[in-house]
Coordinates of C-alpha atoms in Angstrom, one line a residue:
X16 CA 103.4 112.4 -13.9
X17 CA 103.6 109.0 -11.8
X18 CA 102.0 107.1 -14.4
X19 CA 104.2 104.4 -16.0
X20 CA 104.1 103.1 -19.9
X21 CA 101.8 99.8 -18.9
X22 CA 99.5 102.3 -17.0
X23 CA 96.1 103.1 -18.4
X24 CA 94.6 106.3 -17.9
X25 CA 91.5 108.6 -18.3
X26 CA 89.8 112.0 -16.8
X27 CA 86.6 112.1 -16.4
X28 CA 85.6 116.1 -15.3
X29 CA 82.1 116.7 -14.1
X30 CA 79.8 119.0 -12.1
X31 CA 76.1 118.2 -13.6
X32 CA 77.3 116.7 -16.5
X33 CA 80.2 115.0 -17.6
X34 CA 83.0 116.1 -19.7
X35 CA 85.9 113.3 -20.1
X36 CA 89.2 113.3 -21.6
X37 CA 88.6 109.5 -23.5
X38 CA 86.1 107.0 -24.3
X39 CA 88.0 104.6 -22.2
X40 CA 91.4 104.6 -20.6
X41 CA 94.4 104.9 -22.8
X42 CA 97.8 104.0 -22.5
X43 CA 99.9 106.2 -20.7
X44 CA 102.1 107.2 -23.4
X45 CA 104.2 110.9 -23.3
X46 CA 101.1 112.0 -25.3
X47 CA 98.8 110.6 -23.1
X48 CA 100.3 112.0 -20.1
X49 CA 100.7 115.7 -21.6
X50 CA 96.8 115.6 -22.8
X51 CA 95.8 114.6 -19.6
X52 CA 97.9 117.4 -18.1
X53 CA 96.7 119.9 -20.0
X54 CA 92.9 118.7 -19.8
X55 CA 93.1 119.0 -15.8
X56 CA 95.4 122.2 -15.9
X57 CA 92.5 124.0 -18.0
X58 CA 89.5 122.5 -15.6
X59 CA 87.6 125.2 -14.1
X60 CA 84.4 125.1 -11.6
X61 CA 81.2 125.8 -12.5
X62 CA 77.6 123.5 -12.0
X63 CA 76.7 121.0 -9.3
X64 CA 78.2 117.9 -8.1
X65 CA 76.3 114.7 -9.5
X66 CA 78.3 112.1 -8.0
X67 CA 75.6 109.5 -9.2
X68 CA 76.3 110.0 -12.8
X69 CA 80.0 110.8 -12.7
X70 CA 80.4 107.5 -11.1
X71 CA 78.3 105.6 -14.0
X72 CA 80.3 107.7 -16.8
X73 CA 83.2 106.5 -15.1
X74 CA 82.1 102.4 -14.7
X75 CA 80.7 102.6 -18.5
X76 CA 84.1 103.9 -19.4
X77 CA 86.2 101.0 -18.0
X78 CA 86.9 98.1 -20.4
X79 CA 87.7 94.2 -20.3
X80 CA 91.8 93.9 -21.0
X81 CA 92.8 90.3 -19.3
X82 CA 93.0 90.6 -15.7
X83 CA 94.3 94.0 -15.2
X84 CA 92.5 95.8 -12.3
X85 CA 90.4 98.6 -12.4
X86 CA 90.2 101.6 -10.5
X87 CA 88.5 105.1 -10.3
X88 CA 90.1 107.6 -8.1
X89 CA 87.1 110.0 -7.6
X90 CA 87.7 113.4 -6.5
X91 CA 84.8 115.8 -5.1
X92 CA 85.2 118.9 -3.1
X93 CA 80.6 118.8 -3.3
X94 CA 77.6 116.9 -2.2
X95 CA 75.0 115.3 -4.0
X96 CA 72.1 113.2 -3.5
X97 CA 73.4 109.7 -1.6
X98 CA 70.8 107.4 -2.3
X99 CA 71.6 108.1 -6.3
X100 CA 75.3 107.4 -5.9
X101 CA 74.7 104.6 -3.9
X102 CA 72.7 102.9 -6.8
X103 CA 75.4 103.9 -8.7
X104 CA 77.7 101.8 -7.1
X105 CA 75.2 98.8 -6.8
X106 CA 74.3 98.3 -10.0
X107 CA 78.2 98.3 -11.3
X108 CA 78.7 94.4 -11.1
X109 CA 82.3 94.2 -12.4
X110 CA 85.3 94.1 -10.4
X111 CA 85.7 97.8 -10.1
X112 CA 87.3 99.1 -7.0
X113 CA 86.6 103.0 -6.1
X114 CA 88.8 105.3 -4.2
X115 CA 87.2 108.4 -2.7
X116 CA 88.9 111.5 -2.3
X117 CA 87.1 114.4 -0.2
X118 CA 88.1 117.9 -0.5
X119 CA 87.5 120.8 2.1
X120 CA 84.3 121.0 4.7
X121 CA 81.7 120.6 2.3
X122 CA 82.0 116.8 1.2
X123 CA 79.4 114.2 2.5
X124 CA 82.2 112.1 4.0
X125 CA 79.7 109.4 5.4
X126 CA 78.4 108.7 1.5
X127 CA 82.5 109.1 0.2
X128 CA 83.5 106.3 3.0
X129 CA 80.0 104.2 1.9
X130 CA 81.2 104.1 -1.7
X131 CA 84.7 103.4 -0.9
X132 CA 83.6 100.5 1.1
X133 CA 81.4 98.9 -1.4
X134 CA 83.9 99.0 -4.1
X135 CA 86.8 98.0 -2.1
X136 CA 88.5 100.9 -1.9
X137 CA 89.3 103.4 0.8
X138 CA 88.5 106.5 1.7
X139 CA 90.6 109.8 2.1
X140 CA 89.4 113.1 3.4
X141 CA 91.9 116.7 2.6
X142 CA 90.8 119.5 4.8
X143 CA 93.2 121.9 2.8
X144 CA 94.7 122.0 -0.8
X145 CA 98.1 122.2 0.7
X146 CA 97.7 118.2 1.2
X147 CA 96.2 117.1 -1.5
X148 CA 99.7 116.6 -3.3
X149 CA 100.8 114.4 -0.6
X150 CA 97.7 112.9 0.4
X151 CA 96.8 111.9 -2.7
X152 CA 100.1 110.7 -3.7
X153 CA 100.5 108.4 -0.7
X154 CA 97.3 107.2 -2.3
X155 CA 98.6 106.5 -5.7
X156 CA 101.6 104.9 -4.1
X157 CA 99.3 102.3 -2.2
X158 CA 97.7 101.4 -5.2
X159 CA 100.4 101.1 -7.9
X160 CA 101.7 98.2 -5.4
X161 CA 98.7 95.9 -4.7
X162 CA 99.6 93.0 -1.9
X163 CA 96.6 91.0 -0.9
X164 CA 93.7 91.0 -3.0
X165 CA 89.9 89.7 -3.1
X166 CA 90.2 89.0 0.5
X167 CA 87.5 87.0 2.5
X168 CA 87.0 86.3 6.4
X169 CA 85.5 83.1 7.3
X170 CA 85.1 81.9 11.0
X171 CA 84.4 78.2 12.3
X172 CA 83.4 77.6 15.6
X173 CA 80.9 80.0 16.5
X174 CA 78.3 83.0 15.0
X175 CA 80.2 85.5 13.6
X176 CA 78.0 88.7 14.1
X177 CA 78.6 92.7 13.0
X178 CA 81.8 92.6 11.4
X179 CA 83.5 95.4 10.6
X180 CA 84.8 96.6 8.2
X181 CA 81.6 94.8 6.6
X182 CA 83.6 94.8 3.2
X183 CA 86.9 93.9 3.5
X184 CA 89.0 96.2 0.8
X185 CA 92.4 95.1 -0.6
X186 CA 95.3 95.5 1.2
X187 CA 98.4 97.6 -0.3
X188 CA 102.1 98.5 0.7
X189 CA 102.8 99.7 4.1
X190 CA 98.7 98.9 4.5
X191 CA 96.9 97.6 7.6
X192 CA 93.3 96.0 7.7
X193 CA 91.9 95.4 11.4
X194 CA 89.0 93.0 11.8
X195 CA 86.6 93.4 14.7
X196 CA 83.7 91.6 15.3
X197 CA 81.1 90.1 17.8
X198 CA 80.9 85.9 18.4
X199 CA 78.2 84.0 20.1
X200 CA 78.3 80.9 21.2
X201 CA 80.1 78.7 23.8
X202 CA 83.1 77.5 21.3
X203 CA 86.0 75.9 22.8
X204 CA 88.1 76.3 19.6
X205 CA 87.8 79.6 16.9
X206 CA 89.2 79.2 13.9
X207 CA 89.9 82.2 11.8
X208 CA 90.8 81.8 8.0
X209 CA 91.5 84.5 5.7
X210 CA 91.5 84.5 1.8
X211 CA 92.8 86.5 -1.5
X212 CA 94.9 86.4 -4.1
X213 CA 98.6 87.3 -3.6
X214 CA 100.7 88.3 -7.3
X215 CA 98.0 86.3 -9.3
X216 CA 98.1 83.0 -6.9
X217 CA 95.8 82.5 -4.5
X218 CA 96.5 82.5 -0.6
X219 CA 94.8 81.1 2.6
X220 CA 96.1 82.1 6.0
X221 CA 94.6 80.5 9.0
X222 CA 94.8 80.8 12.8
X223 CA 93.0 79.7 16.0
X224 CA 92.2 80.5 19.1
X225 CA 91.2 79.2 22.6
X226 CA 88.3 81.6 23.9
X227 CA 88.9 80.0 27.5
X228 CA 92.5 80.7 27.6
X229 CA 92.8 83.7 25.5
X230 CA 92.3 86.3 28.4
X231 CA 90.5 89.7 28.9
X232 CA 91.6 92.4 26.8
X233 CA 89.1 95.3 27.4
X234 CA 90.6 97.5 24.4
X235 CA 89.5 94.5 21.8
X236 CA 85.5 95.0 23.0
X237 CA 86.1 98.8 23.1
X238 CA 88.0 99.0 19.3
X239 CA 84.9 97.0 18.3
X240 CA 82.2 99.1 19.6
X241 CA 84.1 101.8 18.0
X242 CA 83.8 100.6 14.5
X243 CA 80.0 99.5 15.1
X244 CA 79.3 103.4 16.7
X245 CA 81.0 104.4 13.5
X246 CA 79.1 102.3 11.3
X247 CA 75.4 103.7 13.2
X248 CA 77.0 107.4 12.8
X249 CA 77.7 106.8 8.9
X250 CA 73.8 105.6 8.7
X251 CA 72.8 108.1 10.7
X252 CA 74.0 110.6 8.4
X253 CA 73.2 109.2 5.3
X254 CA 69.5 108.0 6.4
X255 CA 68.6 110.6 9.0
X256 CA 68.5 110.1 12.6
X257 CA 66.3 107.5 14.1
X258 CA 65.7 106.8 17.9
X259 CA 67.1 103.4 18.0
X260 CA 70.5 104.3 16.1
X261 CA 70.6 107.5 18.4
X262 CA 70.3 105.5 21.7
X263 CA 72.6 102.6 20.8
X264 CA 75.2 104.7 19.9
X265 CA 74.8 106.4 23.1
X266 CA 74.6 103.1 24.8
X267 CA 77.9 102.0 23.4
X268 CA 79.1 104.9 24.1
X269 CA 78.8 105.1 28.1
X270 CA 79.6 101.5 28.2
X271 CA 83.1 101.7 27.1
X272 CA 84.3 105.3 27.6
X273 CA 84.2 107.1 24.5
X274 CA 83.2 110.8 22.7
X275 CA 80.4 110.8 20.4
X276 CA 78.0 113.4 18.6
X277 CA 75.7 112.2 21.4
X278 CA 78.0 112.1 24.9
X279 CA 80.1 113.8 26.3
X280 CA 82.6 113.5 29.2
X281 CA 83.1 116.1 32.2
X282 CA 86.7 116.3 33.8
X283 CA 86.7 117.8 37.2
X284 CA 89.8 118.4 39.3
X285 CA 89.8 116.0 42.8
X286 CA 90.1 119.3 44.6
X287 CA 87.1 121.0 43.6
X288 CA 84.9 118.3 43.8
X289 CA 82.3 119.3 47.1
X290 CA 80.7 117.0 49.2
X291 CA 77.7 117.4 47.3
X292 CA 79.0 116.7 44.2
X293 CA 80.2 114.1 45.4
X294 CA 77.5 111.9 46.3
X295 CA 75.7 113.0 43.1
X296 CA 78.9 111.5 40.8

């Protein structure tokens, strides 16, 4: 129903195979629309969830038309096998960007945030159908009004290390991308310069900063140790857990104060803290 006339569109239903509407995307004429209306309307569930293949159906389905984008909004309330989807994803070369949308408990949210992520896209979990209306038309919104696009990092001055997000995605209407990362070195001068393409022209933004003067902040270290925690919890999940991801999430943890699968923190009132208890804490 939100689709305009210079829209293209296609559905691609699957469980463990794949069923879609089109060859390719079509224009979104009133006819278009209705058949596409009526495909999803008359969907019902049934099979397994092969993510792996659903994705390739989709990529094989896009087409060359100029420099109009393309995007797959996939939609899973099932699992499947990660490392197949993730091969998926790497062996679709074109400039395809992929927007995951998880549904209810049972979706493997680290491998729907990993495909995002390689694709440039973003990821949204539902935890009830009551929001997938909005959700996913907040979604929708976001991408019929692309702002920056293509978008590259690069820093002078010293070793960027463990960026994150490691792929930058685009960045939409009423969007926000934060950057944190690590920097070694004894620079006297960072210089930050950030790339993409703005309406079809490109755009470079630059900044810099005095290390020296630029004072402690402890939430920047702490916001960055976040997103590398969450980076080691996404692997964790996807590749099993390992010591060394286990104890340097923990590590990161205890050093800058924060909840994970592996710590936890103990609150106890001033007044009920013994003498005992005291010297242990």
């Amino acid at each position: 129903r939100r689709l305009g006339p210079d829209d293209r569109v296609n559905v691609i239903a699957f469980d463990d195979d794949v069923d879609p509407l089109y060859g390719q995307p079509r224009a979104a004429s009133p006819e278009v629309r209705r058949d596409a209306t009526e495909y999803v309307t008359n969907l019902r569930s049934g099979g397994g969830t092969d993510i792996a293949y659903a994705l390739t159906r989709a990529f094989a389905s896009q087409h060359e038309d100029g420099n109009r984008p393309r995007v797959v909004i996939f939609l899973t309330d099932g699992q499947s096998e990660a490392n197949a989807a993730l091969e998926a994803v790497a062996r679709e070369q074109r400039d395809v960007r992929v927007f995951t949308v998880g549904i209810g408990t049972g979706v493997n949210r680290a491998l729907l945030s990993r495909l995002a992520a390689e694709k440039r896209g973003t990821f949204t979990y539902i935890d009830r159908a009551a929001q997938i209306e909005p959700e996913v038309g907040h979604l929708y919104a976001q991408i019929a009004r692309p702002l920056l696009v293509g978008i590259s990092l690069e820093v002078d001055g010293a070793v960027a290390t463990r960026i994150y997000p490691r792929t930058l995605p685009d960045l939409f209407v009423d969007d926000e991308l934060v950057v944190a990362g690590r920097f070694r070195g004894d620079a006297q001068l960072l210089r930050f310069t950030v790339r993409g393409t703005l309406s079809d022209r490109a755009l470079e933004m630059e900044t810099a900063v005095t290390p020296a003067s630029a004072g402690q902040h402890p939430w920047v270290g702490r916001r960055w140790a976040i997103a590398r925690v969450d980076h080691l919890l996404e692997r964790i999940e996807l590749e099993g857990v390992s010591t060394e991801l286990q104890q340097e999430v923990t590590s990161l943890a205890l050093a800058y104060n924060f909840v994970t699968p592996y710590t936890a923190f103990l609150a106890i009132p001033e007044r009920e803290v013994t003498a005992a208890a005291r010297g242990t804490l």
